[in-house]
mmCIF file of C-alpha atoms (C1' of nucleotides) in Angstrom:
data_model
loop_
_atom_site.group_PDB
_atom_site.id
_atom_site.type_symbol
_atom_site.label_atom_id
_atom_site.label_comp_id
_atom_site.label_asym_id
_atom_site.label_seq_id
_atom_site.Cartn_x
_atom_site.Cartn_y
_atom_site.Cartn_z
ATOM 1 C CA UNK S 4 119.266 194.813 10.502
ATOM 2 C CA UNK S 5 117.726 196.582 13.707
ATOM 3 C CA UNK S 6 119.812 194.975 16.622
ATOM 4 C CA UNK S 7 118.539 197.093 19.820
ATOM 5 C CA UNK S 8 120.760 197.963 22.633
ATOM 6 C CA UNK S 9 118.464 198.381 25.623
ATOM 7 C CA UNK S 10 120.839 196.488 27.900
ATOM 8 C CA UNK S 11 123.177 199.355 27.165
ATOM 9 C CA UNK S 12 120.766 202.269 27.448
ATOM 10 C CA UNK S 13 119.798 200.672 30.921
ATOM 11 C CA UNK S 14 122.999 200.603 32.171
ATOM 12 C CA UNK S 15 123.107 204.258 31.050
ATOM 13 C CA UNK S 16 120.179 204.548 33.445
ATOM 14 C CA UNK S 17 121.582 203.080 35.827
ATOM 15 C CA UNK S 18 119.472 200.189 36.317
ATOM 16 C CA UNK S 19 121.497 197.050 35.296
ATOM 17 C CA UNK S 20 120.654 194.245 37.428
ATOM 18 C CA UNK S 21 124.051 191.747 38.097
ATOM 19 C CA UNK S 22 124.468 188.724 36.235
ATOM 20 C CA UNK S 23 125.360 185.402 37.720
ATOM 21 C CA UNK S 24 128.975 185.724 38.332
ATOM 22 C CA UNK S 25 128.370 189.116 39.596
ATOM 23 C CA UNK S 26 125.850 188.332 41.561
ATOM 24 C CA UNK S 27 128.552 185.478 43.746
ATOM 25 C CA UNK S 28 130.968 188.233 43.879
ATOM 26 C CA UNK S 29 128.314 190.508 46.081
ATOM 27 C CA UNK S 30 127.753 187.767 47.962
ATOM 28 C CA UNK S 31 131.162 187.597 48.791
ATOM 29 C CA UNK S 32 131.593 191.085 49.655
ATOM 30 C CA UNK S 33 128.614 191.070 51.657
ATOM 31 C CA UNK S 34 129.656 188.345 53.549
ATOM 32 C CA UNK S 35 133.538 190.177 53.839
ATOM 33 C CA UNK S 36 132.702 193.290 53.462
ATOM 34 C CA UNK S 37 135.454 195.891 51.487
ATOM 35 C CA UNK S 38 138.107 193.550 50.328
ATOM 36 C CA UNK S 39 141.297 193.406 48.053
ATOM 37 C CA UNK S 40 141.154 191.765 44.801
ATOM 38 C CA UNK S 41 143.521 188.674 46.451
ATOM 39 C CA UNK S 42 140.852 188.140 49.356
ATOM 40 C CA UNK S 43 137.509 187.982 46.764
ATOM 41 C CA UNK S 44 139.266 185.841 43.889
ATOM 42 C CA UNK S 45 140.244 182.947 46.942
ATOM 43 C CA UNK S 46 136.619 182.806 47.902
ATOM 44 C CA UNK S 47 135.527 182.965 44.135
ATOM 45 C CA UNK S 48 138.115 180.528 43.525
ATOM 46 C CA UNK S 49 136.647 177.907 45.713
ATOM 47 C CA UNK S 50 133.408 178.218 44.351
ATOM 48 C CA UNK S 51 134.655 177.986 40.517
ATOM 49 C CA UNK S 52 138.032 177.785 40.093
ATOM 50 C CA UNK S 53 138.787 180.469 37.814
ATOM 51 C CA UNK S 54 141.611 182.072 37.352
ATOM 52 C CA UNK S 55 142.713 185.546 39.181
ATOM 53 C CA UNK S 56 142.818 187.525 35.764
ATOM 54 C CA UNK S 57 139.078 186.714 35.993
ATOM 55 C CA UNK S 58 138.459 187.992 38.653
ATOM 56 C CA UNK S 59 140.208 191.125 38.315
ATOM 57 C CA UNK S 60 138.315 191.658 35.329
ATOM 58 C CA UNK S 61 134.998 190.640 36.459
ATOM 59 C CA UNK S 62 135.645 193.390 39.088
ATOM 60 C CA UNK S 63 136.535 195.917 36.583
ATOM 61 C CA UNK S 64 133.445 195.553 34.503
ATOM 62 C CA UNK S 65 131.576 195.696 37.890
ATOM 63 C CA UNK S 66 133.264 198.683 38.479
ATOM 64 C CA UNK S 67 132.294 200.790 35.320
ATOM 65 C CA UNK S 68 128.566 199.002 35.718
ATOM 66 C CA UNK S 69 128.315 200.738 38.935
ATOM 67 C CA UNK S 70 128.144 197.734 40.916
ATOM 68 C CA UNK S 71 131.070 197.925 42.895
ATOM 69 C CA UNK S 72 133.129 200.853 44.078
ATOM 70 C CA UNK S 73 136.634 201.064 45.003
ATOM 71 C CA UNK S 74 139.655 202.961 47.172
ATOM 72 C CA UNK S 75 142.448 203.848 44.631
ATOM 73 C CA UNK S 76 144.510 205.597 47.333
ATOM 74 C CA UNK S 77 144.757 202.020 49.314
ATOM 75 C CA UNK S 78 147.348 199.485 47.754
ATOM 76 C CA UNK S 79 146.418 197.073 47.129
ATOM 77 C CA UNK S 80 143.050 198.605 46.192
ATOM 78 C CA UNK S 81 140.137 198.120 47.999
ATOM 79 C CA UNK S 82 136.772 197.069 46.407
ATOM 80 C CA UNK S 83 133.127 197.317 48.452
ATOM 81 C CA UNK S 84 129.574 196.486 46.880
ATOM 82 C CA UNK S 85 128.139 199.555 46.022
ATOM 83 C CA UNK S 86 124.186 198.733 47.815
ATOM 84 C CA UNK S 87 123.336 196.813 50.689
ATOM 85 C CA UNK S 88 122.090 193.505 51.082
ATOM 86 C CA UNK S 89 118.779 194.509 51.635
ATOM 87 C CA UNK S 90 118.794 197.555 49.116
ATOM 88 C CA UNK S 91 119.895 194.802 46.599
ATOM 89 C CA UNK S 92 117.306 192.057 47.849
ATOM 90 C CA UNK S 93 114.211 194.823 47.785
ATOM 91 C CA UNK S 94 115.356 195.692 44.398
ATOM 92 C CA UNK S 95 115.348 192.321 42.800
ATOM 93 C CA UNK S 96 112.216 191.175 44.501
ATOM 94 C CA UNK S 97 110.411 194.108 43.135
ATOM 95 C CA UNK S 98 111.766 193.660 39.888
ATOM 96 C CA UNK S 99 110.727 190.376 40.330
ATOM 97 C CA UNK S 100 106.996 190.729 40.949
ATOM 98 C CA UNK S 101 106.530 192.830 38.357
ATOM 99 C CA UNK S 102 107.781 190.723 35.895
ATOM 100 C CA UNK S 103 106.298 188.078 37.218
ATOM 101 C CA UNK S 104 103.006 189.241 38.168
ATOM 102 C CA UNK S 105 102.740 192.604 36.946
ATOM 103 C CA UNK S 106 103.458 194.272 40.436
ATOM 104 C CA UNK S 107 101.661 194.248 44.014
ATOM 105 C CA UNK S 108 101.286 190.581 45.113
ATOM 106 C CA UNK S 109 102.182 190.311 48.518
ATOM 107 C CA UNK S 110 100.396 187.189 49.333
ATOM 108 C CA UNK S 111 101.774 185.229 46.114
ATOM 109 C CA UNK S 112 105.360 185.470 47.435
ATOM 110 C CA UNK S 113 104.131 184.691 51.090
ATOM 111 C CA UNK S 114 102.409 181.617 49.186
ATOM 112 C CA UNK S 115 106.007 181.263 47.462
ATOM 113 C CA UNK S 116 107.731 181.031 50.583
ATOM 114 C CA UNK S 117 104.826 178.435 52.338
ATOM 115 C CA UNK S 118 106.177 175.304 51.309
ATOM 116 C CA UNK S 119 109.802 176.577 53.054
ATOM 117 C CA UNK S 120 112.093 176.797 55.867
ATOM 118 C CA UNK S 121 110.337 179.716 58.127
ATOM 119 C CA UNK S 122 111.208 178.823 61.458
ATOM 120 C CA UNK S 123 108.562 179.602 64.502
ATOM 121 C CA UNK S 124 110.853 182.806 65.068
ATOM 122 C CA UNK S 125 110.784 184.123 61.800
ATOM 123 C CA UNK S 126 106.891 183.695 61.905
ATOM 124 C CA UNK S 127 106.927 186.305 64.703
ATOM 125 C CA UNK S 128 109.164 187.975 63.066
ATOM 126 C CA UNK S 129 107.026 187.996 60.433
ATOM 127 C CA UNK S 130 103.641 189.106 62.081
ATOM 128 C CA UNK S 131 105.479 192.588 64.205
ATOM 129 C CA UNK S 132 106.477 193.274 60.588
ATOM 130 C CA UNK S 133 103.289 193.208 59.437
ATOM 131 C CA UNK S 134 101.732 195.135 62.711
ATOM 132 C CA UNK S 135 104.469 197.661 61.543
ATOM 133 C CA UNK S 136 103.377 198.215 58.482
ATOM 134 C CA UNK S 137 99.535 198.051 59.100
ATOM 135 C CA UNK S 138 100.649 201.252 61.575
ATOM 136 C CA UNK S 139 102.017 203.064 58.804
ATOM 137 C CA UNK S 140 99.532 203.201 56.466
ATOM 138 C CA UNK H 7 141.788 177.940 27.945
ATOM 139 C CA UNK H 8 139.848 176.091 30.366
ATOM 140 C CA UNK H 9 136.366 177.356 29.677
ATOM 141 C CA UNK H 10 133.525 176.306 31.944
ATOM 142 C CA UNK H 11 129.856 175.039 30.646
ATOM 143 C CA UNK H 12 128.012 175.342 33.990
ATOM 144 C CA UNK H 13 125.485 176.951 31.697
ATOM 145 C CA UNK H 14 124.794 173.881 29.604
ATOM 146 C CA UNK H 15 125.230 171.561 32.665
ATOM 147 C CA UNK H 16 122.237 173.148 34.633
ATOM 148 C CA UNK H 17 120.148 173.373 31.645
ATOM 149 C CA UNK H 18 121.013 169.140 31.385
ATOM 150 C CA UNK H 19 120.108 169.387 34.896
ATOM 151 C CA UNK H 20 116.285 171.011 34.105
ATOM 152 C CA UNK H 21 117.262 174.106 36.055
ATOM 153 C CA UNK H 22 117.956 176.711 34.031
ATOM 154 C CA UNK H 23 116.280 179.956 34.475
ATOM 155 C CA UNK H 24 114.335 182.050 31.841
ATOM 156 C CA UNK H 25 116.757 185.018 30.633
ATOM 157 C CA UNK H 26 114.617 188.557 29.814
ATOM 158 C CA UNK H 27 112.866 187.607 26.900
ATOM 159 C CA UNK H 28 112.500 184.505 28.063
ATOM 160 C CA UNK H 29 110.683 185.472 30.432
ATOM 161 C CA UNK H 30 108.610 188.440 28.424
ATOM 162 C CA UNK H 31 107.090 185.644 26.679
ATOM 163 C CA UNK H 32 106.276 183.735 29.862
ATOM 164 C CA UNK H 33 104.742 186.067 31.031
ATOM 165 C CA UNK H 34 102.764 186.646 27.345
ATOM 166 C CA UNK H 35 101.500 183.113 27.766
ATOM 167 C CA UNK H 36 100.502 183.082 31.404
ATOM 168 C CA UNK H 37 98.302 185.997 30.377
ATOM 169 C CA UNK H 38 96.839 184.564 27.279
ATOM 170 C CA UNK H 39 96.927 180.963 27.912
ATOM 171 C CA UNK H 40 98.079 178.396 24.802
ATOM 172 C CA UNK H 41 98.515 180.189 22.022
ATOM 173 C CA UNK H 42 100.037 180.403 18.375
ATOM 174 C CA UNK H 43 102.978 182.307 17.549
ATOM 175 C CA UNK H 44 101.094 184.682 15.346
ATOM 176 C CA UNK H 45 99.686 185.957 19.003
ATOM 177 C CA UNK H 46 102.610 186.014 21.051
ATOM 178 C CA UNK H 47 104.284 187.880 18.385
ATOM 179 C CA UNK H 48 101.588 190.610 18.282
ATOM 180 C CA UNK H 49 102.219 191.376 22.033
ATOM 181 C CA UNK H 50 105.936 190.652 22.465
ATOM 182 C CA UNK H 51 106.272 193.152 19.457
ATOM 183 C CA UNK H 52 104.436 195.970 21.198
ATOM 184 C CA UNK H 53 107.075 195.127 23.851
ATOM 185 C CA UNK H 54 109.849 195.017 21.578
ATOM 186 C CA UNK H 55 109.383 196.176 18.006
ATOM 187 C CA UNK H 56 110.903 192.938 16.950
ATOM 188 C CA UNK H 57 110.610 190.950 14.121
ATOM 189 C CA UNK H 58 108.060 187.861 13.585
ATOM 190 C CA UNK H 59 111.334 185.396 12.805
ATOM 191 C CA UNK H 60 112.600 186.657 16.241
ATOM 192 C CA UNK H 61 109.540 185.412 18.050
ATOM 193 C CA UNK H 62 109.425 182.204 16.336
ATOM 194 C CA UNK H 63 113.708 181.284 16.993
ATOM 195 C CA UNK H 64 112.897 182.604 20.846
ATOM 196 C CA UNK H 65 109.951 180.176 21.059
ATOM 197 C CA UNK H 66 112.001 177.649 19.546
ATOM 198 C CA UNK H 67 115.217 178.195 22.400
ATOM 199 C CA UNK H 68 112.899 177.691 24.424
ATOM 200 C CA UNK H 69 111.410 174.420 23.716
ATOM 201 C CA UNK H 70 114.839 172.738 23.718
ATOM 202 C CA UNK H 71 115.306 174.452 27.237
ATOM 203 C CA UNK H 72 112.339 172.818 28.133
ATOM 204 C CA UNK H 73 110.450 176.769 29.292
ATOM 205 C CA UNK H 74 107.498 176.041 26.848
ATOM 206 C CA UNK H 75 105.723 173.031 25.245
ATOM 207 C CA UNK H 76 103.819 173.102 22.045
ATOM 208 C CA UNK H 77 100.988 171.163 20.247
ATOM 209 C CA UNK H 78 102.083 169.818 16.283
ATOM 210 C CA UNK H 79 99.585 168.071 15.928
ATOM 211 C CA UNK H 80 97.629 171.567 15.522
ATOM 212 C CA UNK H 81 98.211 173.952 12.644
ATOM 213 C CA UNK H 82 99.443 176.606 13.562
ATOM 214 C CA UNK H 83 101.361 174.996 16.293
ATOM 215 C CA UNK H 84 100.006 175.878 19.579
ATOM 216 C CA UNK H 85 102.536 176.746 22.368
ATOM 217 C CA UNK H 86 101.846 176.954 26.526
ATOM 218 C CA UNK H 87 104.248 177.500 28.666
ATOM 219 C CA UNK H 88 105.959 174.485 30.757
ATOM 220 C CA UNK H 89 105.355 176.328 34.248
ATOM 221 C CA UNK H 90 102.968 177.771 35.959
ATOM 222 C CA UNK H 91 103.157 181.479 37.386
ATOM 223 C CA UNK H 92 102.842 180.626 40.966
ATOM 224 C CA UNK H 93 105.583 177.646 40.283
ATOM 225 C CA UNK H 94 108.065 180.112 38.871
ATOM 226 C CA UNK H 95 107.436 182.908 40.990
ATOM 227 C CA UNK H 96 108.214 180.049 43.675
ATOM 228 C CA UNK H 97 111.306 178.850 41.904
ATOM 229 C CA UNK H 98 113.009 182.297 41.485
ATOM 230 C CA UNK H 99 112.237 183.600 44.993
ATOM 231 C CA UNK H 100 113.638 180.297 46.504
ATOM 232 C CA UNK H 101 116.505 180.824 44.007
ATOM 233 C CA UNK H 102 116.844 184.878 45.192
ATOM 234 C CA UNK H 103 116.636 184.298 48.828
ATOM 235 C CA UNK H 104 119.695 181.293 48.250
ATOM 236 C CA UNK H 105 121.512 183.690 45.948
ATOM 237 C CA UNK H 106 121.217 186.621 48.380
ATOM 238 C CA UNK H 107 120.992 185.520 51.412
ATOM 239 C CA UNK H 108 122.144 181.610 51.488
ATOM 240 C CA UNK H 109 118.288 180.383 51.939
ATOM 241 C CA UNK H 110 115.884 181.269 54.856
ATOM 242 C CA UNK H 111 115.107 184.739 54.844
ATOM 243 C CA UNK H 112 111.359 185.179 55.704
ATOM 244 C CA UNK H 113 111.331 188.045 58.025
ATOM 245 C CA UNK H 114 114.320 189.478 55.079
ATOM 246 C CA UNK H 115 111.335 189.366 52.180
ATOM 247 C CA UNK H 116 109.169 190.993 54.244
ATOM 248 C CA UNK H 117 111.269 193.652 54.741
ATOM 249 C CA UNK H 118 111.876 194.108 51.277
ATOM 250 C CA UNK H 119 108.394 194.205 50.806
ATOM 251 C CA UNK H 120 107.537 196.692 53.548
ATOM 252 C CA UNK H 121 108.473 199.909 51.612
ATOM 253 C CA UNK H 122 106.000 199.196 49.379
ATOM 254 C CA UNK H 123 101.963 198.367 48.709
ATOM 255 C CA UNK H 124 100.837 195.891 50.539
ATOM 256 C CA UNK H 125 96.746 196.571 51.165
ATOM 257 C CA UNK H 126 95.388 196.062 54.409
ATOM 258 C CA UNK H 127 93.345 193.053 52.146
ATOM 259 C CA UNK H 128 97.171 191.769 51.687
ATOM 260 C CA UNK H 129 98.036 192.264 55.172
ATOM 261 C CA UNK H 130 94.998 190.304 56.498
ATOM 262 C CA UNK H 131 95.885 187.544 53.728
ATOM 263 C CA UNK H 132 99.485 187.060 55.090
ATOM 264 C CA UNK H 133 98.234 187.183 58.665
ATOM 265 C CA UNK H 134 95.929 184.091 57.609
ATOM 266 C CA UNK H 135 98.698 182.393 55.833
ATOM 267 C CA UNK H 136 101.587 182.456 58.630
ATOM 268 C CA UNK H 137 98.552 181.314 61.043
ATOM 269 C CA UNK H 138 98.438 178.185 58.539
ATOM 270 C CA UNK H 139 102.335 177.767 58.380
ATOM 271 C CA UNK H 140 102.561 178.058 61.696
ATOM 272 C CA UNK H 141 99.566 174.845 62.007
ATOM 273 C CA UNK H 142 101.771 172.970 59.451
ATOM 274 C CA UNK H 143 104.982 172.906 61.447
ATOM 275 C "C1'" DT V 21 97.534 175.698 -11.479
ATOM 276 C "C1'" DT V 22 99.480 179.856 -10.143
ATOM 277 C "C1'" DG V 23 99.939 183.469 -7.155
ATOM 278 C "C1'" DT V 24 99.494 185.343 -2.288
ATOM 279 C "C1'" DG V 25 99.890 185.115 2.308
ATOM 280 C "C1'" DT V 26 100.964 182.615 6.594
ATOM 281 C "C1'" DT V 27 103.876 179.431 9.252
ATOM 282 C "C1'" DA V 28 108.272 176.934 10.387
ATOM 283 C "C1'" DG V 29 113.127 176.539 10.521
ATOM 284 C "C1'" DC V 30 118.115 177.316 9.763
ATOM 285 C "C1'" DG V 31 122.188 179.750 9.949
ATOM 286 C "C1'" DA V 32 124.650 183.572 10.834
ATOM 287 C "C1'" DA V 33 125.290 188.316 12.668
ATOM 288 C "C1'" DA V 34 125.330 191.437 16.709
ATOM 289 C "C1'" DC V 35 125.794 191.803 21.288
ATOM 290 C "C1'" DC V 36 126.780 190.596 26.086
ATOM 291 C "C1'" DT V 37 129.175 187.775 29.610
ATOM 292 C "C1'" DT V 38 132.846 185.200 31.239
ATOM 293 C "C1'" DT V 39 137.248 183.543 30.669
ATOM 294 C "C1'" DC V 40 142.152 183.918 30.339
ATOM 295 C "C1'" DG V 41 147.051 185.043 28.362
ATOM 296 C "C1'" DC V 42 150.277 188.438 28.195
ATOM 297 C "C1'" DT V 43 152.304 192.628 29.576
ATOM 298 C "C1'" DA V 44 153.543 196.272 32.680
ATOM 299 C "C1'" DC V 45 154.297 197.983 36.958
ATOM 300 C "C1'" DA V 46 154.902 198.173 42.084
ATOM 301 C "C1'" DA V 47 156.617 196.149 46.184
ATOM 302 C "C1'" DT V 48 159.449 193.177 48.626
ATOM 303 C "C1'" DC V 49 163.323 190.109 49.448
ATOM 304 C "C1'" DG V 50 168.147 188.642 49.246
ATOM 305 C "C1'" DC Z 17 170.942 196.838 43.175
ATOM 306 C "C1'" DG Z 18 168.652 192.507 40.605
ATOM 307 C "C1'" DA Z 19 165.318 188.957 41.184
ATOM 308 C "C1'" DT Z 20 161.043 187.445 42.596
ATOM 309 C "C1'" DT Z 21 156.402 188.013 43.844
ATOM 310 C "C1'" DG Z 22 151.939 190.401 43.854
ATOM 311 C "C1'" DT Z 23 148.690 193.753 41.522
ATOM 312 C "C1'" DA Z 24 146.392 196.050 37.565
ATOM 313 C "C1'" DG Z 25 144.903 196.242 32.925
ATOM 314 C "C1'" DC Z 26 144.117 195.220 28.034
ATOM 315 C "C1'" DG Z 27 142.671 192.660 24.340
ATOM 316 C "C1'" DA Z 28 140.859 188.785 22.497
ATOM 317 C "C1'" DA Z 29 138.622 184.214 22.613
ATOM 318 C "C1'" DA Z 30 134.734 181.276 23.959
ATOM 319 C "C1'" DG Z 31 130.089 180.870 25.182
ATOM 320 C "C1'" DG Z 32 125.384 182.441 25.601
ATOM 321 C "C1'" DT Z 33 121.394 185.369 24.039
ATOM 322 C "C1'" DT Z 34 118.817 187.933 20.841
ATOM 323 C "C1'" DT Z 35 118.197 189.424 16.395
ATOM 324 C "C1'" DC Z 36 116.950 188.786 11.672
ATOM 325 C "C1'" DG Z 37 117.278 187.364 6.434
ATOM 326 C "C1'" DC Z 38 116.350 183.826 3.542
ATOM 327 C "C1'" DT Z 39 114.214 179.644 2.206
ATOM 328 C "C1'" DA Z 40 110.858 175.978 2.291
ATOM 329 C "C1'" DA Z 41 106.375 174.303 3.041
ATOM 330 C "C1'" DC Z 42 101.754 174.798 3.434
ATOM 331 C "C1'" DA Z 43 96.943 176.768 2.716
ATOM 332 C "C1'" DC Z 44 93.776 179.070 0.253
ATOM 333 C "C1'" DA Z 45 91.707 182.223 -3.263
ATOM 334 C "C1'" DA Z 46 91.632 183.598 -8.205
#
DNA sequence: TTGTGTTAGCGAAACCTTTCGCTACAATCG
DNA sequence: CGATTGTAGCGAAAGGTTTCGCTAACACAA
């Protein structure tokens, strides 16, 4: 049989995109910023209730994905997300248009978002953005 | 071992998201409209090199998940998907933003966006929208 | 009818993700 | 110094996804 192994070769290229589990440990990081093992499993805990082997491992197989990256020298050691919030968010949103939509469709996600929670403030926000970037261009 | 079906519960729950493929062939059949296997195959397998069988078990997952419906009465069987684009690209932004950002994130997207190639046509387009947003509210 | 090709479905293999038990080791307490 | 507690890691099980081989059923031409 021909089983492929692109998720494999991607990671190899770097461009593995987290998984669900993953993805909640980010979130925790980005909300705690670099933590030890003991402070992300009690958060992770809360929000599953698995167990702290778990965790440790989920962090290890983050760690050799790239995901994650960690202080050795620090005991206990000391794990951090390896991107931003917003490096992460502007990745997954362009990953998502283009699966979705085959790239470039700015007003389809501001459609997305119509039927939502954008405050009067974020609608300014919203427009200097957009000034911005009509200056750029 | 307690092992946890969260995965099983959400699909119960008629929220499961598409996984890759899943979503390859969502994509095939937003493109084509309703269509038999035979056709989905043909594209998914420039995609993929897979095999016809694949296709067929994929499209098959996916009608007990409830991601596609198909016509029997019709030989060959005629399949469509169960969403539309501009419903799922709504469902997995809403479900990005909450992931990555615990919900409301407007001005957030837009920054995510702003690297990249918005037109001035899009520009103008999401001016015109946040005006109407901003009516709604 | 008999062969030829197309469609549908099942079950199992391969692979990936998530889970945990068990073990080892380091640090800390009495 | 033990004994107890916290940290790290490995390997394997359980679950989910993706893959296909094999078989059955159906349609249509020879």
């Amino acid at each position: 049989m021909f089983h492929s192994k692109i998720g494999e070769v991607m990671r190899e290229l770097g461009s593995s995109q987290p998984t669900a589990v993953e993805l909640e440990i980010l979130r925790i990081l980005w909300e705690l910023g670099p933590s030890p093992v003991r402070e992300i499993h009690t958060r992770l805990a809360e929000l599953k209730g698995t167990n702290y082997s778990t965790t440790v491992k989920m962090l290890s197989v983050m760690l050799t994905k790239g995901l994650v990256k960690r202080d050795e020298n620090a005991t206990p050691h000391i794990y951090r997300a390896a991107m931003t919030r917003d490096r992460a968010a502007k990745r997954f949103l362009t990953e998502l248009i283009e699966k979705v939509y085959d790239g470039s469709a700015m007003s389809l996600v501001l459609q997305a978002l119509a039927g939502g929670k954008a405050s009067k403030t974020e609608i300014d926000e919203a427009r200097r953005l957009l000034d911005e970037m009509e200056g750029q261009s």
